[in-house]
Coordinates of C-alpha atoms in Angstrom, one line a residue:
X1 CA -12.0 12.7 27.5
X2 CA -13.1 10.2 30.0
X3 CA -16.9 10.4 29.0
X4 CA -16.5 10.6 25.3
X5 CA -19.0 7.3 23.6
X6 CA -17.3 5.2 21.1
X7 CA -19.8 6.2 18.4
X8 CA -19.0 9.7 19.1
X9 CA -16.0 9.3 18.8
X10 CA -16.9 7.6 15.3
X11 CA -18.6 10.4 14.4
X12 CA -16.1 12.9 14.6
X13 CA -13.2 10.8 13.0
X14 CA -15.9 10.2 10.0
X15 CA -16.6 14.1 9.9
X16 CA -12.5 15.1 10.9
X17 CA -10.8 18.4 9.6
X18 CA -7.3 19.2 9.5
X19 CA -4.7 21.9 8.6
X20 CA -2.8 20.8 5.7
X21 CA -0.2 22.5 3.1
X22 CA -1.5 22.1 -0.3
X23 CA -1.1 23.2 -3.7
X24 CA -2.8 26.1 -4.7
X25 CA -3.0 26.9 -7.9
X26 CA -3.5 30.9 -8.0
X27 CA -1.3 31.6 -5.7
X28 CA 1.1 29.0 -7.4
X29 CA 2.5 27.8 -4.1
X30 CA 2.0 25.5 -1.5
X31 CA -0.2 27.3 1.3
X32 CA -2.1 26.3 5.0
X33 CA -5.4 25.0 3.9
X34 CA -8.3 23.3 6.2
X35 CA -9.1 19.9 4.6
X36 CA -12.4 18.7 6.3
X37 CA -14.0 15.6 4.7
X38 CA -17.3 14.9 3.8
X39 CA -18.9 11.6 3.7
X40 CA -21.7 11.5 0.2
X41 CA -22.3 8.0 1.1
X42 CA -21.8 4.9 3.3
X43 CA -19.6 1.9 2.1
X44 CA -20.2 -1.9 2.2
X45 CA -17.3 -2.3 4.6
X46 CA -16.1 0.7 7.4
X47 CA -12.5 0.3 8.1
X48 CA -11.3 1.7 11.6
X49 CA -7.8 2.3 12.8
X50 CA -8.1 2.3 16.3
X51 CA -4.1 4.2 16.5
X52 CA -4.0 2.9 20.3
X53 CA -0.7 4.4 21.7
X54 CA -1.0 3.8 25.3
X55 CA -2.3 2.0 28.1
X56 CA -4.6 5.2 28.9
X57 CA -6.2 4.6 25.2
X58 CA -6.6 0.8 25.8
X59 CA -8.8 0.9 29.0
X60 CA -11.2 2.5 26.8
X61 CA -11.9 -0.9 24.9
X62 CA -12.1 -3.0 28.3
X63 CA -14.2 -0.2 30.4
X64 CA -17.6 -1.0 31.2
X65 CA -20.7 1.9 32.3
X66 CA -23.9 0.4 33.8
X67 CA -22.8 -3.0 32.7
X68 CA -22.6 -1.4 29.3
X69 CA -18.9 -2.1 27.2
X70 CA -17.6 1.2 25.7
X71 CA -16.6 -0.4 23.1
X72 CA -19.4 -1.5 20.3
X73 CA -20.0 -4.4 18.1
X74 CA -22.8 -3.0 16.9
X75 CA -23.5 0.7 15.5
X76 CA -26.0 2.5 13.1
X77 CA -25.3 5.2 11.0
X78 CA -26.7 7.4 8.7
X79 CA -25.8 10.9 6.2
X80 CA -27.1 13.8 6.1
X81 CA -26.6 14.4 1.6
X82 CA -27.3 17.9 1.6
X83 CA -25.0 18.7 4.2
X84 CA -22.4 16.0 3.8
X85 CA -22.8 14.9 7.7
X86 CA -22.6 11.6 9.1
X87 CA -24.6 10.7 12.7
X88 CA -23.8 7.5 14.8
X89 CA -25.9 6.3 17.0
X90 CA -24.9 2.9 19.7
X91 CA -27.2 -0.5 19.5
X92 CA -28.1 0.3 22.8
X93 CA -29.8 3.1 21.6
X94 CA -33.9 3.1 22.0
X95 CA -35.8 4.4 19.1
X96 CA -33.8 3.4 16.7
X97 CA -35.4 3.6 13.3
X98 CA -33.8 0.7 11.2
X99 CA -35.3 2.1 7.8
X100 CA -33.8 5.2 8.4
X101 CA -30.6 3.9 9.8
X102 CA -27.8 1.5 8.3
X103 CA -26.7 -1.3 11.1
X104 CA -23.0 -2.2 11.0
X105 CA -21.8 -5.4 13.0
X106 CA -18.4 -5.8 13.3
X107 CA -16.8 -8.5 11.4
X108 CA -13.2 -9.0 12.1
X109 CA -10.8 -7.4 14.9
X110 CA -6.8 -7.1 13.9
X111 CA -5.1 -7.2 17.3
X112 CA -1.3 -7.0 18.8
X113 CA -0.6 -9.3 21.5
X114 CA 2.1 -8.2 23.8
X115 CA 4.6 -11.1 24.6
X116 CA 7.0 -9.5 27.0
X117 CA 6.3 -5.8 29.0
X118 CA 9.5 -3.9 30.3
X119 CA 9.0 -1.5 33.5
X120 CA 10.7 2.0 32.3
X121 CA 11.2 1.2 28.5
X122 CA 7.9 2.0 27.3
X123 CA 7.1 5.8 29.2
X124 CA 6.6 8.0 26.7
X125 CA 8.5 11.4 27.3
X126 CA 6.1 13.8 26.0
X127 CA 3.3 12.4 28.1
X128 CA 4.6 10.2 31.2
X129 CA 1.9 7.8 30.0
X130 CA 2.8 3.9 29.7
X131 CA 3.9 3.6 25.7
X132 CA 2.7 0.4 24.1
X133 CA 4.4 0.9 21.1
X134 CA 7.8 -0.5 19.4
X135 CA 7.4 -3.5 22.3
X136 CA 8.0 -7.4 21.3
X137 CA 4.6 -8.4 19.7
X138 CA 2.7 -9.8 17.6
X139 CA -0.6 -9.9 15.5
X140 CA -3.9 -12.0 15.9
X141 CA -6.9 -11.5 13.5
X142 CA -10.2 -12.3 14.9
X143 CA -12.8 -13.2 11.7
X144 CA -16.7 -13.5 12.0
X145 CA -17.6 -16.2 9.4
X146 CA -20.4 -15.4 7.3
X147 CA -23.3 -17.4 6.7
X148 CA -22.5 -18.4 3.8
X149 CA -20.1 -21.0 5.3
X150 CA -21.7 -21.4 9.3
X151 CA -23.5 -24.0 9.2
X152 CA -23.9 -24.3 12.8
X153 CA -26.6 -23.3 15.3
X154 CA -26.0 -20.0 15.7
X155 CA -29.7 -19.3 17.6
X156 CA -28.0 -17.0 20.4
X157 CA -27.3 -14.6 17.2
X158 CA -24.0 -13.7 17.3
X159 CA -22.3 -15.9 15.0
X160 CA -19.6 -18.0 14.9
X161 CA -15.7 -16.9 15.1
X162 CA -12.5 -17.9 14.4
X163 CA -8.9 -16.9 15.7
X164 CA -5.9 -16.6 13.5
X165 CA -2.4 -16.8 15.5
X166 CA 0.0 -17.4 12.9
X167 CA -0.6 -21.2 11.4
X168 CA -3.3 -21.6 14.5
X169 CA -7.0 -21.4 13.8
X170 CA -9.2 -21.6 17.1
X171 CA -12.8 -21.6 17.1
X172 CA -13.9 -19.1 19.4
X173 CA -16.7 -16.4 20.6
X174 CA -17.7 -12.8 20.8
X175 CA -16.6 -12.8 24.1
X176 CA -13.1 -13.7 23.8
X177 CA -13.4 -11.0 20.7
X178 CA -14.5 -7.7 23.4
X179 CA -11.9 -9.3 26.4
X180 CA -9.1 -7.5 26.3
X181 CA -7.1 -9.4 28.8
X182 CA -5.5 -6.3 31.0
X183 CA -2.7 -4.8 28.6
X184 CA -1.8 -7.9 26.6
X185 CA -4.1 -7.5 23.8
X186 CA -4.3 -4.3 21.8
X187 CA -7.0 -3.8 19.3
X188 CA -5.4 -2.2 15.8
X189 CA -8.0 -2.4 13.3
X190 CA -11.8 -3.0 13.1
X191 CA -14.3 -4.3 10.4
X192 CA -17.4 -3.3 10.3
X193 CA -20.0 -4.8 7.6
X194 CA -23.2 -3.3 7.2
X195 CA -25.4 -6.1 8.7
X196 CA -27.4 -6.8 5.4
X197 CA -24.7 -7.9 3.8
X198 CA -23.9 -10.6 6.1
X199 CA -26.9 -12.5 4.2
X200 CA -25.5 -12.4 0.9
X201 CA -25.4 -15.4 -1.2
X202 CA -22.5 -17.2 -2.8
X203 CA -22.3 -15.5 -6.1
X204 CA -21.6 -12.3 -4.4
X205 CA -18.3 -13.3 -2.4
X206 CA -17.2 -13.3 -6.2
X207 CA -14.6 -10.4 -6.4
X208 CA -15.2 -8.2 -9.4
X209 CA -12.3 -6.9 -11.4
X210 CA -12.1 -2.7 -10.8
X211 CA -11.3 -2.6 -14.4
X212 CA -13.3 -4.1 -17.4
X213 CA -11.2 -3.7 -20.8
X214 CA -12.5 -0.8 -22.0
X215 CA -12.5 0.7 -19.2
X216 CA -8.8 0.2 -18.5
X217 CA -8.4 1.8 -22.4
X218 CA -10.3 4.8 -21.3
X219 CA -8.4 5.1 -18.3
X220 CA -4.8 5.1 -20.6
X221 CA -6.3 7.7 -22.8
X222 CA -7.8 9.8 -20.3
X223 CA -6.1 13.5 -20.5
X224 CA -3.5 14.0 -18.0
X225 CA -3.8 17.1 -15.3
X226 CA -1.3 18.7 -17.1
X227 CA -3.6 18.8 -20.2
X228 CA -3.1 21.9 -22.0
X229 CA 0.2 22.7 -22.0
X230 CA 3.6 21.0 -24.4
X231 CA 4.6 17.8 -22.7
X232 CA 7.2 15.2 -23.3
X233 CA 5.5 12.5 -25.5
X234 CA 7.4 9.5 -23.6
X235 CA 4.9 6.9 -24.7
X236 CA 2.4 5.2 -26.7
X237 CA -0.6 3.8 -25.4
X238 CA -2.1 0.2 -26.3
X239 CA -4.1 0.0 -29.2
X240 CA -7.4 -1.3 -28.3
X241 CA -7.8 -3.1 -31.3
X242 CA -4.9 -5.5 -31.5
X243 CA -3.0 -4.8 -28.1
X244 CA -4.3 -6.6 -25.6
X245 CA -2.3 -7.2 -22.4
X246 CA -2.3 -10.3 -20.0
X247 CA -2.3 -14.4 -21.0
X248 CA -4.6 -13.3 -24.0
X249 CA -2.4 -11.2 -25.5
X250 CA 1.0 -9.3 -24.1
X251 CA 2.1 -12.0 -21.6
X252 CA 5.5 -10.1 -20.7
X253 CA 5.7 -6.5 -19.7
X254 CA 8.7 -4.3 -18.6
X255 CA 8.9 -2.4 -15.0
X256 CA 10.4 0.9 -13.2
X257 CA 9.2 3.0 -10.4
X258 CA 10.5 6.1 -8.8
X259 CA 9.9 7.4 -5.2
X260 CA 10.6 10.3 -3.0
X261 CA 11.0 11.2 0.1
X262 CA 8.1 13.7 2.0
X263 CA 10.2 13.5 5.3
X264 CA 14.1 12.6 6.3
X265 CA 15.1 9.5 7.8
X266 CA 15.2 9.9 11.6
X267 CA 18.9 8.8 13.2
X268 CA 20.4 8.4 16.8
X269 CA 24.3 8.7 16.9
X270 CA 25.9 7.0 19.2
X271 CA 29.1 7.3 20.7
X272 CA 31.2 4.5 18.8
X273 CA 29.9 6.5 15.7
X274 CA 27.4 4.1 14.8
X275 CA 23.8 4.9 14.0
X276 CA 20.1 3.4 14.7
X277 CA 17.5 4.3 12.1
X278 CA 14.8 5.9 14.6
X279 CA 12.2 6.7 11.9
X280 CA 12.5 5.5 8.1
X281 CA 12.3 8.5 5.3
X282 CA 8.0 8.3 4.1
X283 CA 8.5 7.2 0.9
X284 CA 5.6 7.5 -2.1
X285 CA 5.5 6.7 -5.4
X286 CA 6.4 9.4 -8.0
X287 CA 7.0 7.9 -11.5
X288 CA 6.1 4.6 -13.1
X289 CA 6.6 3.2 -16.4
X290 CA 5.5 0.4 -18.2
X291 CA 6.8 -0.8 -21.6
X292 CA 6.0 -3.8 -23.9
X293 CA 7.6 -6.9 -24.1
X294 CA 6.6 -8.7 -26.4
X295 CA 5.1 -8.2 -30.1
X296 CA 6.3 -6.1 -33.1
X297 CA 6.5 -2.8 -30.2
X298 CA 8.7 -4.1 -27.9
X299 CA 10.4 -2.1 -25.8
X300 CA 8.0 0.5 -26.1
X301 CA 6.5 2.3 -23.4
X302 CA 2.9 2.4 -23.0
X303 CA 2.1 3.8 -19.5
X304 CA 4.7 6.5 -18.1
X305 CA 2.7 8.3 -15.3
X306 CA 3.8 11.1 -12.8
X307 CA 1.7 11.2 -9.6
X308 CA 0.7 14.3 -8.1
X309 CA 2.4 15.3 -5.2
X310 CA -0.5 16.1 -2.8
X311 CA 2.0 16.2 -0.2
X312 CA 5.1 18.7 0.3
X313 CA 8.1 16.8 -1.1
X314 CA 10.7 16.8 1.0
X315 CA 13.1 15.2 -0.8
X316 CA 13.2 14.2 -4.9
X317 CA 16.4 11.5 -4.4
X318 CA 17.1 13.2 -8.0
X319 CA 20.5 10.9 -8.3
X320 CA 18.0 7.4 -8.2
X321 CA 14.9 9.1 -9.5
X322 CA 15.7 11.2 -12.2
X323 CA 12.7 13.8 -10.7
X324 CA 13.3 17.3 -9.9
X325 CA 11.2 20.0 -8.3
X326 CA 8.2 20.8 -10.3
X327 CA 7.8 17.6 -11.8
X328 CA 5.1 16.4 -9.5
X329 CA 3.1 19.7 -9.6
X330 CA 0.2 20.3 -11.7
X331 CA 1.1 24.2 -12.5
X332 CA 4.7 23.6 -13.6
X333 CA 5.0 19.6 -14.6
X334 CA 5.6 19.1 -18.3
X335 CA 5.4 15.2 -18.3
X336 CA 2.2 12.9 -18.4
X337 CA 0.6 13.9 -14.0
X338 CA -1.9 11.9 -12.7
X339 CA -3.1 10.4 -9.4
X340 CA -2.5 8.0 -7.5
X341 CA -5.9 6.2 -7.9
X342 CA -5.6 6.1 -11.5
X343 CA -2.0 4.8 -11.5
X344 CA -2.8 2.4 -9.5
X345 CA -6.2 1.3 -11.0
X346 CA -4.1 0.7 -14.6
X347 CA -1.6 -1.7 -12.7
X348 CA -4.1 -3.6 -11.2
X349 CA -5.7 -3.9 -14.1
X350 CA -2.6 -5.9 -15.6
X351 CA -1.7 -7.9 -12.4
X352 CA -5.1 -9.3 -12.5
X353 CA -5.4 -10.0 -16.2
X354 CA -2.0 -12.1 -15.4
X355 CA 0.7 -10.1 -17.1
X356 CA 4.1 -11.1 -16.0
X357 CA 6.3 -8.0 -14.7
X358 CA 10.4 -8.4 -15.6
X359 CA 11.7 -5.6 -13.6
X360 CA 15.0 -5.0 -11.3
X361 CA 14.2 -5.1 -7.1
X362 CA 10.1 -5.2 -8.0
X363 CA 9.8 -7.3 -4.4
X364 CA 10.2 -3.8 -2.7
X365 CA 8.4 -1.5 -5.1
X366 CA 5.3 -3.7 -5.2
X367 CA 5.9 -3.3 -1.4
X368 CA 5.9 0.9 -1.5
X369 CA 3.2 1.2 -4.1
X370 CA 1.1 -1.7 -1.8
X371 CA 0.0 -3.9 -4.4
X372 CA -0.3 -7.3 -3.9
X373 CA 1.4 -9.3 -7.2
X374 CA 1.5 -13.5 -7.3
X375 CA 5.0 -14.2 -7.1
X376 CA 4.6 -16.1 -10.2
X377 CA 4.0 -13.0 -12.3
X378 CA 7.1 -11.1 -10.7
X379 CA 10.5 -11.8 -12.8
X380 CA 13.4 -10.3 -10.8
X381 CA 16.2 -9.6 -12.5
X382 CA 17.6 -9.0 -8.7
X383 CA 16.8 -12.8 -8.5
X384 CA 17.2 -14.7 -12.0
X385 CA 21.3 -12.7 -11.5
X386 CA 22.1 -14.1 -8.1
X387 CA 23.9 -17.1 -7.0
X388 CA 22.6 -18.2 -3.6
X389 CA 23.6 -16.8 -0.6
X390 CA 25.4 -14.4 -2.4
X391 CA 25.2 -10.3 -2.8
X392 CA 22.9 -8.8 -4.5
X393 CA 23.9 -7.6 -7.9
X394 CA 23.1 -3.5 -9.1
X395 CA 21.2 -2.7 -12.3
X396 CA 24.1 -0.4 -13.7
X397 CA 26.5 -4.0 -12.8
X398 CA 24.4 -5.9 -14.8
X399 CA 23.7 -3.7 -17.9
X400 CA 27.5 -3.0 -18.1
X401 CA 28.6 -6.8 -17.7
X402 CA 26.3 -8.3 -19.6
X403 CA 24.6 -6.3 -22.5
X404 CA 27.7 -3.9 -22.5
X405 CA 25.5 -1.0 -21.8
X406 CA 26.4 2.2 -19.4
X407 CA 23.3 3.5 -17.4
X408 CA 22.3 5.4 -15.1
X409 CA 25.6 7.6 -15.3
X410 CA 23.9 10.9 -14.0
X411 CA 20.5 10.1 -13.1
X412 CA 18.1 7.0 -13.1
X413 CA 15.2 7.1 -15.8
X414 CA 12.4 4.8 -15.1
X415 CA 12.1 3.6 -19.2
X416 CA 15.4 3.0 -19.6
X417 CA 15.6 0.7 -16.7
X418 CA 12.7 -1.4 -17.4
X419 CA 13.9 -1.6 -20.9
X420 CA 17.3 -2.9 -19.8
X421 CA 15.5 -5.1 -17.3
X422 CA 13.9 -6.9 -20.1
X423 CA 17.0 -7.3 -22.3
X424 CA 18.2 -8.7 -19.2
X425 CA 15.7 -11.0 -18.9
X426 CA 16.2 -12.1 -22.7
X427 CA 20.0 -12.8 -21.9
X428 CA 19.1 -15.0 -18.9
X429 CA 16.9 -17.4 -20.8
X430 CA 19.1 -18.0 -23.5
X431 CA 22.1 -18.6 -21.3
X432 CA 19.6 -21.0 -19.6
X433 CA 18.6 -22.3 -23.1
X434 CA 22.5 -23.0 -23.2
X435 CA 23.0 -24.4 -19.7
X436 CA 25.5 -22.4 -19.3
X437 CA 23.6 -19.9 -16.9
X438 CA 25.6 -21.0 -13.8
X439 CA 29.4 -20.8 -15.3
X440 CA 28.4 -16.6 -16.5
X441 CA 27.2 -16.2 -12.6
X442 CA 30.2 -17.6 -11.3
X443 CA 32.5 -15.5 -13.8
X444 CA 30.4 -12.4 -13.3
X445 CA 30.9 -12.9 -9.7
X446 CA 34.8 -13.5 -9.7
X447 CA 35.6 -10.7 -11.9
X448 CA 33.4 -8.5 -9.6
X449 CA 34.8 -9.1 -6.3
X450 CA 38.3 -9.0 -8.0
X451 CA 37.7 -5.4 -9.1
X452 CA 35.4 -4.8 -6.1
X453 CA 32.1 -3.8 -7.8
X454 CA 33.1 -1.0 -9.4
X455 CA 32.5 0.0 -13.0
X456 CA 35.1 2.3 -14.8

């Protein structure tokens, strides 16, 4: 729609619906459902995904009406509690009634710059429209610095900005921000800060943990969805009194995640017989379990949750996750189901009070689960096993060579591999206690090629 305004457009993404298959619990089946969300308040920070596709989208951002940009740097909005609807109104509004009204000012800009435009490589074949997607790019992130550190004169009122190209910082303005430069730049996310927080003072740039202590207690002990029926008691949560995790307390902690699949992987075949990946399976965490390592209770698992499926699952991967169908429902799971929030609020919790996670491959499920961990607290097993620049070595490989142990002969469990992750981790610093850390690798690695990886 040509004449659509970018805070209408705001306001209906704010206020969306869609169709969705969900669980419902009467019917005991997954069944069409209209989701429509409703906005109870406004938050500190508005996040906006611009999902440009094309070159139609783009000349949104760079068009200009009455010497007016579309697009806005500036916005009010406001809710309507009773209702649960959110209005939008432009800056260039009149009669705008700030008491009534919450400013936004945008605050940051992520951007892809296009380095190199084919002619016929980029028309998409549903719509015959110019594509500028999958093309040879990369990102720039435009930042608004805050008052608390401009210090220059800044009289003209819109602030002082910086550019971020890789290791280049560049001073620049608002207008290079808006300019769009024809096709080359391609706005992908916006920040948008409500403008009285831009006067804040020092203390409160201080990030706050989401989890205080007790909270995080609370949150272990909380009833699962599944409360009500017999479960499989496959843990034991921290005592409160004496178990305390992080550099206080339990350093070292144990762990295993499990993902499936809510859509196949996309391939091309091509005529040699060879295959491109088109689209990657959409992989989301199912399982994860957490077990001590340290103290008079080590080894024992004190967080194993399932998370909800909210989505269809398309496919378990029951050979590398142990999960089958029904696990991940609320009206036929018999293990510990929770959600997502809350499994991730409990592992946050532990990555910022320092814990140290011994796990096998964690650099790719810190990835999936997005959580950012300092690669200090991550011990790989992948890693600490490896000599450089060669393969990387299996779980099953390791627990079979080293600690004599068969696993994962049917299916994978998540507490037995973090278990046998730690054990591992046990092994590697006495051989490095020993010094003779180097000499198992290079054994390990002759006898493995010489019966070519494979366990009998």
């Amino acid at each position: 729609d040509q004449t659509i305004q970018f805070v209408e457009l705001l306001q209906a993404s704010l206020m969306s619906e869609s169709n969705i298959r969900a669980w419902c619990n009467s019917c005991n089946a997954y069944v069409p459902m209209n989701q429509k969300r409703i906005v109870s308040s406004l938050p500190t920070v508005l996040t906006i995904n611009c999902n440009v596709k094309n070159l139609q989208q783009l000349k949104y951002f760079s068009s200009v009406d009455n010497g007016r940009a579309w697009f806005k740097t500036k916005f009010y909005l406001k809710t309507d509690e009773a209702k649960g609807h959110v209005l939008a109104k432009s800056a260039d509004d009149e009669g705008v009634d700030e008491e009534e009204w919450i400013a936004y000012d945008l605050v940051s800009m992520i951007s892809m710059i296009i380095d190199e435009r084919g002619k016929n490589d980029y028309i998409d074949p549903n719509t015959g429209i110019d594509s500028i997607t999958d093309t040879d790019a990369h990102f720039v992130a435009h930042i608004k610095v805050h008052n608390v550190y401009d210090n220059s004169d800044t009289s003209a009122g819109t602030g002082k900005w910086l550019l971020f190209n890789d290791f280049c910082v560049t001073p620049t303005d608002e207008k290079d921000v808006m300019q769009m430069y024809g096709h080359k730049k391609v706005p992908c996310m916006l920040f948008f800060a409500k403008s009285e927080s831009q006067t804040l003072d020092n203390k409160s740039l201080k990030s706050l943990p989401d989890l205080t202590k007790s909270g995080f207690h609370d949150l272990c002990y909380e009833r699962p969805l599944t409360y009500g029926r017999q479960l499989k008691s496959t843990f034991k949560c921290l005592d409160p009194r004496g178990e305390t995790p992080g550099s206080s307390g339990m350093k070292v902690v144990g762990i295993d995640c499990e993902f499936v699949a809510l859509s196949k992987t996309e391939k091309q075949l091509h005529p040699d017989g060879s295959e491109t990946i088109l689209k990657a399976a959409r992989l989301v965490l199912a399982r994860v379990s957490v077990v001590r390592g340290e103290g008079p209770l080590k080894n024992e698992c004190f967080i194993d949750d399932y998370v909800r499926a909210v989505e269809p699952v398309y496919d378990y991967l029951t050979r590398y996750s142990g999960l089958r169908e029904g696990d991940l429902d609320v009206g036929r799971s018999k293990h510990h189901l929770t959600t997502l929030k809350k499994t991730y609020m409990k592992l946050r919790y532990l990555v910022d009070q320092g814990c140290h996670f011994v796990g096998h491959g964690l650099k790719n499920d810190f990835k999936m689960i997005n959580i950012t961990v300092p690669p200090d607290q991550i011990i790989d097993t992948v890693e600490l096993f490896r000599l450089a620049n060669q393969r990387k070595i299996s779980l099953r490989f390791l627990a079979a060579y080293l600690l004599q142990k068969d696993i994962q002969g049917v299916t994978h469990d998540s507490i037995e591999d973090a278990n046998v992750a730690l054990e591992l981790y046990d092994v590697y610093c006495e051989l490095k206690e020993a010094g003779s850390l180097k000499q198992k690798l290079k054994e390990m690695y002759k006898w493995g090629r010489e019966n070519k990886w494979e366990l009998e």
